[in-house]
Amino acid sequence: MVTEPVYWDPFDRDIARDPYPVYARLRAEAPLYYNATHDFWAVSRYDDVDRALLDWRTFSSARGPILEIIKAGVEIPPGTLLMEDPPAHDIHRGLLARVFTPRRILSLEPEIRKLCVRSLDRLDGLDRFDLMAAYANEVPMRVIGMLLGIPEADQQAVRDRTDDNLRTVPGQQMQVGERAIPSADTFAEYIDWRAEHPSDDLMTELLHAEFVDTEGTTRTLTRQEILTYVSVVAGAGNETTARLIGWLGSLLARHPEQRAELAADPRLIPNAIEETLRFEPTGHAIARYVTTDVEIRGQVVPAGTVLMILVASANRDAERWTEPDRFDIHRKVSNLRTFGLGTHFCLGASLARLEARVAMEELLARFPRWDVEWEGLTLSPTSTVRGWETLPLLVG
């Protein structure tokens, strides 16, 4: 029996439905993989993923973290943390780190809980609802809106515009325009209004924050830099957290005995979130621009090419995890790569974990049991984020 060579394609919707068998073959047969169709290399084993994430000089973020953006060669505006290398990255990250302090994140919990309860109140009396539309999309949108200082009436429209920039025609690549951050102008009027009406939110802090730039000059951010910051936070904080909540919803439906444990003892929820982040990460691949010829697995990856770092594969590498394809809320989870590693470790990781914890505490308290209409599931049409577009639940 002749087996076809392994093939992985981030735009292939058939693969996206269940990519894990392909990842297993990549790790076994082609740990350094080359895709001639789209001209990129990929690493899938845990050790290689770590090496690529840590070596930012060789595997650069300066052209973007998405294959299509790197290939398009668009200009990256300053302040785009996901698309910068040190020293500029460290300076700009430091500004946001002032806002995303552990104390500040924890202080948001009462407000996040109110948002969750309010969303669930609307579902009282229903025996069926779409978890994504009614809850998973709603909560992160409101939290980010609150952080940024966007009026509640405008939050849905802002989220929709940001969301649309990630969406693709199934099987096709993301369309990249002249700018890497096309949604920045969405926030212009809010920035201008907040300059005249300061408040306790991220926009106000960014407007007044002083820092030393790469030229050694002490200054505040320009209007364009603030627009970039805000659009990056809005995009990163909405989509991925919503998909995480969605994965929790479907995985706990498939494992009702584990869901019952969480309902009986909510203290288990944080570890269940870690296992979900490992088992079904929302972002599967991180792209990097290769700055110099580099040897990986005995082959030379040439300068000027793109390396895809398959963090979702690393999260199921049997060299790192025991029974990696088994979902277990009691698993000891450490060294996840879902949020990255090193210089670009996700600044919003603690906020995502907090939102997911509170969202699950409140959902399980209100609806300790649910089933999924499995035939009604649809995956989101993006090449960058993998998660449910719709997740119809049956409760009661």
Coordinates of C-alpha atoms in Angstrom, one line a residue:
M1 CA 0.0 0.0 0.0
V2 CA 1.5 3.3 -1.1
T3 CA 0.8 6.2 1.3
E4 CA 0.6 9.7 -0.2
P5 CA 3.2 12.2 1.2
V6 CA 1.8 14.2 4.1
Y7 CA 0.2 17.5 3.1
W8 CA -0.6 20.4 5.3
D9 CA -2.3 23.6 4.1
P10 CA -3.6 26.3 6.4
F11 CA -6.3 27.2 3.8
D12 CA -7.7 23.7 3.3
R13 CA -11.1 23.5 5.0
D14 CA -11.1 19.7 5.0
I15 CA -7.9 19.7 7.0
A16 CA -9.1 22.4 9.3
R17 CA -12.1 20.2 10.4
D18 CA -9.6 17.9 12.1
P19 CA -6.0 18.8 11.6
Y20 CA -4.6 16.7 14.4
P21 CA -4.0 13.5 12.3
V22 CA -2.1 15.6 9.8
Y23 CA 0.0 17.1 12.6
A24 CA 0.8 13.7 13.9
R25 CA 2.1 12.7 10.4
L26 CA 4.1 15.9 10.1
R27 CA 5.8 15.2 13.5
A28 CA 6.6 11.6 12.4
E29 CA 7.3 11.9 8.7
A30 CA 8.3 15.6 8.0
P31 CA 9.2 17.5 11.2
L32 CA 10.5 20.1 8.8
Y33 CA 7.9 20.4 6.1
Y34 CA 7.9 22.4 2.9
N35 CA 4.7 23.4 1.1
A36 CA 5.4 24.1 -2.5
T37 CA 1.9 25.3 -3.3
H38 CA 2.1 28.3 -1.0
D39 CA 6.0 28.4 -0.6
F40 CA 6.4 28.1 3.2
W41 CA 8.2 25.8 5.6
A42 CA 6.7 24.5 8.8
V43 CA 7.9 22.9 12.1
S44 CA 5.6 20.7 14.2
R45 CA 7.6 19.2 17.0
Y46 CA 7.6 20.8 20.5
D47 CA 11.4 21.3 20.6
D48 CA 11.5 23.0 17.1
V49 CA 8.5 25.1 17.9
D50 CA 10.3 26.4 21.1
R51 CA 13.4 27.1 19.2
A52 CA 11.6 29.2 16.6
L53 CA 9.5 31.1 19.1
L54 CA 12.6 32.0 21.2
D55 CA 15.0 33.0 18.3
W56 CA 13.4 36.2 17.2
R57 CA 16.5 37.3 15.4
T58 CA 16.4 34.4 12.9
F59 CA 12.6 34.1 12.9
S60 CA 11.4 37.6 12.8
S61 CA 8.0 39.1 13.6
A62 CA 8.8 42.4 11.9
R63 CA 6.8 41.5 8.7
G64 CA 3.8 40.1 10.6
P65 CA 2.7 36.9 12.3
I66 CA 0.4 35.8 9.4
L67 CA 1.5 34.1 6.2
E68 CA -0.6 36.3 3.9
I69 CA 0.7 39.5 5.5
I70 CA 4.3 38.5 5.2
K71 CA 3.8 37.5 1.6
A72 CA 2.1 40.7 0.8
G73 CA 5.1 42.8 2.0
V74 CA 2.9 45.5 3.5
E75 CA 4.2 48.3 5.6
I76 CA 3.9 47.6 9.3
P77 CA 2.9 50.6 11.4
P78 CA 4.9 51.3 14.6
G79 CA 3.2 50.0 17.8
T80 CA 2.0 46.8 16.2
L81 CA 3.3 44.6 18.9
L82 CA 2.6 41.3 17.0
M83 CA 4.6 42.6 14.1
E84 CA 7.8 44.0 15.7
D85 CA 11.1 42.8 17.0
P86 CA 13.2 44.3 19.8
P87 CA 14.1 46.9 20.7
A88 CA 11.0 48.7 19.3
H89 CA 8.8 45.8 20.4
D90 CA 10.1 45.9 24.0
I91 CA 9.4 49.6 24.2
H92 CA 5.9 49.4 22.9
R93 CA 5.1 46.3 24.9
G94 CA 6.2 48.0 28.0
L95 CA 3.6 50.7 27.5
L96 CA 0.8 48.2 27.3
A97 CA 2.2 46.2 30.2
R98 CA 1.5 49.2 32.4
V99 CA -2.2 48.6 31.7
F100 CA -2.3 44.8 31.7
T101 CA -0.9 44.5 35.3
P102 CA -2.0 41.5 37.3
R103 CA -3.7 43.8 39.8
R104 CA -5.6 45.6 37.1
I105 CA -6.7 42.4 35.4
L106 CA -8.0 40.9 38.7
S107 CA -9.9 44.1 39.4
L108 CA -12.0 43.5 36.3
E109 CA -13.5 40.3 37.7
P110 CA -16.6 41.8 39.2
E111 CA -17.4 43.7 36.0
I112 CA -16.8 40.6 33.9
R113 CA -19.1 38.6 36.1
K114 CA -21.9 41.2 35.8
L115 CA -21.5 41.0 32.0
C116 CA -21.8 37.2 32.1
V117 CA -24.8 37.3 34.3
R118 CA -26.5 39.9 32.1
S119 CA -25.9 37.8 29.0
L120 CA -27.2 34.6 30.7
D121 CA -30.3 36.4 32.0
R122 CA -31.4 37.0 28.5
L123 CA -31.4 33.2 28.0
D124 CA -33.7 32.3 30.9
G125 CA -36.6 30.2 29.7
L126 CA -34.9 29.1 26.5
D127 CA -34.2 25.4 25.8
R128 CA -32.0 26.1 22.8
F129 CA -29.5 28.9 21.9
D130 CA -26.3 29.5 20.0
L131 CA -23.6 29.7 22.6
M132 CA -21.3 31.7 20.3
A133 CA -23.8 34.5 19.4
A134 CA -25.5 34.6 22.8
Y135 CA -22.5 34.3 25.1
A136 CA -19.1 33.5 23.8
N137 CA -18.9 36.4 21.4
E138 CA -20.7 38.8 23.7
V139 CA -18.6 38.7 26.9
P140 CA -15.1 39.4 25.3
M141 CA -16.6 42.1 23.2
R142 CA -18.0 43.9 26.3
V143 CA -14.8 43.4 28.3
I144 CA -12.6 44.8 25.6
G145 CA -15.0 47.7 25.0
M146 CA -14.9 48.5 28.7
L147 CA -11.1 48.4 28.7
L148 CA -10.8 50.6 25.7
G149 CA -13.6 53.0 26.7
I150 CA -15.8 52.3 23.7
P151 CA -19.5 53.2 24.3
E152 CA -21.6 50.1 24.8
A153 CA -23.9 51.0 22.0
D154 CA -21.0 50.9 19.5
Q155 CA -19.2 47.8 20.8
Q156 CA -21.0 45.3 18.5
A157 CA -20.3 47.3 15.4
V158 CA -16.6 47.7 16.4
R159 CA -16.3 44.0 17.0
D160 CA -18.0 43.1 13.7
R161 CA -15.6 45.4 11.7
T162 CA -12.6 43.9 13.5
D163 CA -13.9 40.4 13.0
D164 CA -14.5 40.9 9.3
N165 CA -10.8 41.7 8.7
L166 CA -9.9 38.1 9.7
R167 CA -12.5 36.3 7.7
T168 CA -11.8 34.6 4.4
V169 CA -13.7 32.8 1.7
P170 CA -13.4 29.1 2.8
G171 CA -10.4 27.6 1.2
Q172 CA -8.9 31.0 0.2
Q173 CA -6.3 33.3 1.6
M174 CA -6.9 36.4 3.7
Q175 CA -7.1 39.4 1.4
V176 CA -4.4 41.9 2.5
G177 CA -4.7 45.5 1.5
E178 CA -2.0 48.2 1.6
R179 CA -2.1 48.2 5.4
A180 CA -1.5 45.4 7.9
I181 CA -4.0 46.9 10.4
P182 CA -7.0 47.9 8.3
S183 CA -9.3 48.5 11.2
A184 CA -7.3 51.3 12.8
D185 CA -9.5 54.1 11.5
T186 CA -12.5 52.5 13.2
F187 CA -11.2 54.0 16.5
A188 CA -10.3 57.5 15.3
E189 CA -13.4 59.3 16.5
Y190 CA -13.2 57.6 20.0
I191 CA -9.5 58.6 20.3
D192 CA -10.3 62.2 19.4
W193 CA -13.3 62.3 21.8
R194 CA -11.3 60.7 24.6
A195 CA -8.6 63.3 24.2
E196 CA -11.1 65.9 25.2
H197 CA -12.9 63.8 27.8
P198 CA -10.3 61.7 29.8
S199 CA -11.5 58.7 31.7
D200 CA -10.2 55.6 33.5
D201 CA -9.6 53.5 30.4
L202 CA -6.9 52.3 28.1
M203 CA -7.3 55.0 25.5
T204 CA -6.8 57.7 28.1
E205 CA -3.7 56.0 29.6
L206 CA -2.2 55.7 26.1
L207 CA -2.9 59.3 25.3
H208 CA -0.9 60.5 28.3
A209 CA 1.8 57.8 28.7
E210 CA 5.4 59.0 28.3
F211 CA 8.1 56.7 27.1
V212 CA 11.6 56.8 25.6
D213 CA 11.5 55.8 21.9
T214 CA 14.1 54.0 19.9
E215 CA 15.8 57.3 19.1
G216 CA 16.2 58.0 22.8
T217 CA 13.6 60.8 22.8
T218 CA 11.1 61.0 25.7
R219 CA 7.6 61.6 24.3
T220 CA 4.0 60.5 24.2
L221 CA 2.5 58.3 21.5
T222 CA 1.3 59.9 18.2
R223 CA -2.3 59.7 17.3
Q224 CA -1.5 57.0 14.7
E225 CA 0.4 55.0 17.1
I226 CA -2.5 55.0 19.6
L227 CA -4.9 54.0 16.8
T228 CA -2.6 51.0 16.0
Y229 CA -2.4 50.0 19.7
V230 CA -6.1 50.1 20.2
S231 CA -6.9 48.2 17.0
V232 CA -4.4 45.5 18.0
V233 CA -5.9 45.1 21.5
A234 CA -9.4 45.0 20.1
G235 CA -8.6 42.4 17.5
A236 CA -6.5 40.1 19.7
G237 CA -8.9 40.3 22.7
N238 CA -12.2 39.6 21.0
E239 CA -11.8 36.7 18.6
T240 CA -9.5 34.3 20.4
T241 CA -11.2 34.5 23.8
A242 CA -14.6 34.0 22.2
R243 CA -13.3 30.8 20.4
L244 CA -11.9 29.6 23.7
I245 CA -15.3 29.8 25.4
G246 CA -16.8 28.0 22.4
W247 CA -14.3 25.1 22.7
L248 CA -15.1 24.8 26.4
G249 CA -18.7 24.5 25.4
S250 CA -18.3 21.7 22.9
L251 CA -15.6 19.8 24.7
L252 CA -17.6 19.6 27.9
A253 CA -20.6 18.4 25.9
R254 CA -18.5 15.6 24.6
H255 CA -17.2 14.8 28.1
P256 CA -20.3 15.2 30.3
E257 CA -18.7 13.4 33.2
Q258 CA -15.9 16.0 33.4
R259 CA -18.5 18.8 33.0
A260 CA -20.3 17.4 36.0
E261 CA -17.1 17.5 38.0
L262 CA -16.7 21.2 37.1
A263 CA -20.3 22.0 38.0
A264 CA -19.8 20.3 41.4
D265 CA -16.5 21.9 42.1
P266 CA -15.8 25.2 40.2
R267 CA -12.3 25.2 41.7
L268 CA -11.4 22.7 38.9
I269 CA -12.4 25.2 36.2
P270 CA -9.0 27.0 35.8
N271 CA -7.2 23.7 35.0
A272 CA -10.0 22.7 32.6
I273 CA -9.3 26.0 30.8
E274 CA -5.6 25.1 30.6
E275 CA -6.4 21.7 29.2
T276 CA -8.7 23.3 26.6
L277 CA -6.0 25.7 25.6
R278 CA -3.7 22.8 25.0
F279 CA -6.2 20.4 23.4
E280 CA -8.0 22.9 21.1
P281 CA -6.0 26.2 20.8
T282 CA -7.7 28.9 18.9
G283 CA -4.6 29.9 17.0
H284 CA -2.8 26.9 15.3
A285 CA 0.1 28.4 13.4
I286 CA 2.3 31.5 13.9
A287 CA 4.2 32.7 10.9
R288 CA 7.7 34.2 11.0
Y289 CA 10.0 35.7 8.4
V290 CA 13.4 33.9 8.1
T291 CA 16.1 36.5 8.2
T292 CA 19.1 34.3 7.5
D293 CA 19.8 30.8 6.2
V294 CA 19.2 28.4 9.1
E295 CA 19.6 24.6 9.5
I296 CA 16.6 22.7 10.9
R297 CA 16.5 18.9 11.1
G298 CA 19.5 18.7 8.8
Q299 CA 18.0 20.9 6.1
V300 CA 18.7 24.5 5.3
V301 CA 15.7 26.9 5.4
P302 CA 16.8 29.8 3.2
A303 CA 16.6 33.5 4.2
G304 CA 13.7 35.3 2.8
T305 CA 11.2 32.5 3.3
V306 CA 8.4 32.0 5.7
L307 CA 8.4 29.5 8.6
M308 CA 5.0 28.4 10.0
I309 CA 5.3 27.4 13.7
L310 CA 2.6 24.9 14.5
V311 CA 1.9 25.5 18.2
A312 CA -1.3 23.3 18.0
S313 CA 0.9 20.4 17.0
A314 CA 3.4 21.0 19.8
N315 CA 0.5 20.9 22.2
R316 CA -0.1 17.3 21.2
D317 CA 3.5 16.1 20.8
A318 CA 3.8 12.7 22.6
E319 CA 7.4 13.6 23.4
R320 CA 6.0 16.3 25.7
W321 CA 2.5 15.0 26.8
T322 CA 1.2 11.6 27.9
E323 CA -1.8 10.5 25.9
P324 CA -1.9 13.9 24.1
D325 CA -5.1 13.2 22.2
R326 CA -7.1 12.6 25.4
F327 CA -9.0 15.5 27.0
D328 CA -8.5 15.5 30.7
I329 CA -9.4 18.4 33.0
H330 CA -7.1 16.8 35.7
R331 CA -4.0 16.8 33.5
K332 CA -1.0 18.7 34.9
V333 CA -0.7 21.4 32.3
S334 CA 2.5 23.5 32.0
N335 CA 4.6 25.0 29.3
L336 CA 1.7 25.6 26.9
R337 CA 2.6 27.2 23.6
T338 CA -0.9 28.4 22.9
F339 CA 0.0 31.9 24.0
G340 CA 3.5 31.8 22.4
L341 CA 6.8 31.9 24.2
G342 CA 9.5 34.4 24.9
T343 CA 9.4 38.0 23.5
H344 CA 6.0 37.6 22.0
F345 CA 4.2 35.8 24.8
C346 CA 0.6 37.0 24.7
L347 CA 0.2 40.1 26.9
G348 CA -3.5 39.3 27.3
A349 CA -3.1 35.7 28.4
S350 CA -4.2 36.4 32.0
L351 CA -7.2 38.4 30.8
A352 CA -8.3 35.6 28.5
R353 CA -8.0 33.1 31.3
L354 CA -9.9 35.3 33.7
E355 CA -12.7 35.9 31.2
A356 CA -13.0 32.1 30.4
R357 CA -13.0 31.2 34.1
V358 CA -15.8 33.6 35.0
A359 CA -17.7 32.8 31.9
M360 CA -17.6 29.0 32.7
E361 CA -18.4 29.6 36.4
E362 CA -21.6 31.5 35.5
L363 CA -22.6 29.2 32.6
L364 CA -22.3 26.0 34.7
A365 CA -24.1 27.6 37.6
R366 CA -27.0 28.5 35.3
F367 CA -26.9 25.5 32.9
P368 CA -25.0 22.5 34.5
R369 CA -26.0 20.2 31.6
W370 CA -26.3 20.8 27.9
D371 CA -26.1 18.9 24.6
V372 CA -24.9 20.2 21.3
E373 CA -26.8 20.0 18.0
W374 CA -23.8 18.5 16.3
E375 CA -25.2 18.8 12.8
G376 CA -25.5 22.6 13.4
L377 CA -21.9 23.2 14.1
T378 CA -19.9 25.4 11.8
L379 CA -16.2 26.4 12.0
S380 CA -15.3 30.1 11.6
P381 CA -14.1 31.0 8.1
T382 CA -10.6 32.2 8.9
S383 CA -7.1 30.9 8.2
T384 CA -5.7 32.3 11.4
V385 CA -8.2 31.4 14.2
R386 CA -9.8 28.0 14.5
G387 CA -13.1 27.8 16.5
W388 CA -16.8 27.6 16.2
E389 CA -18.8 30.1 14.2
T390 CA -22.0 28.6 15.5
L391 CA -22.5 26.3 18.5
P392 CA -26.2 25.4 19.1
L393 CA -26.8 24.2 22.6
L394 CA -29.8 22.3 24.0
V395 CA -30.3 23.0 27.7
G396 CA -32.8 22.1 30.4

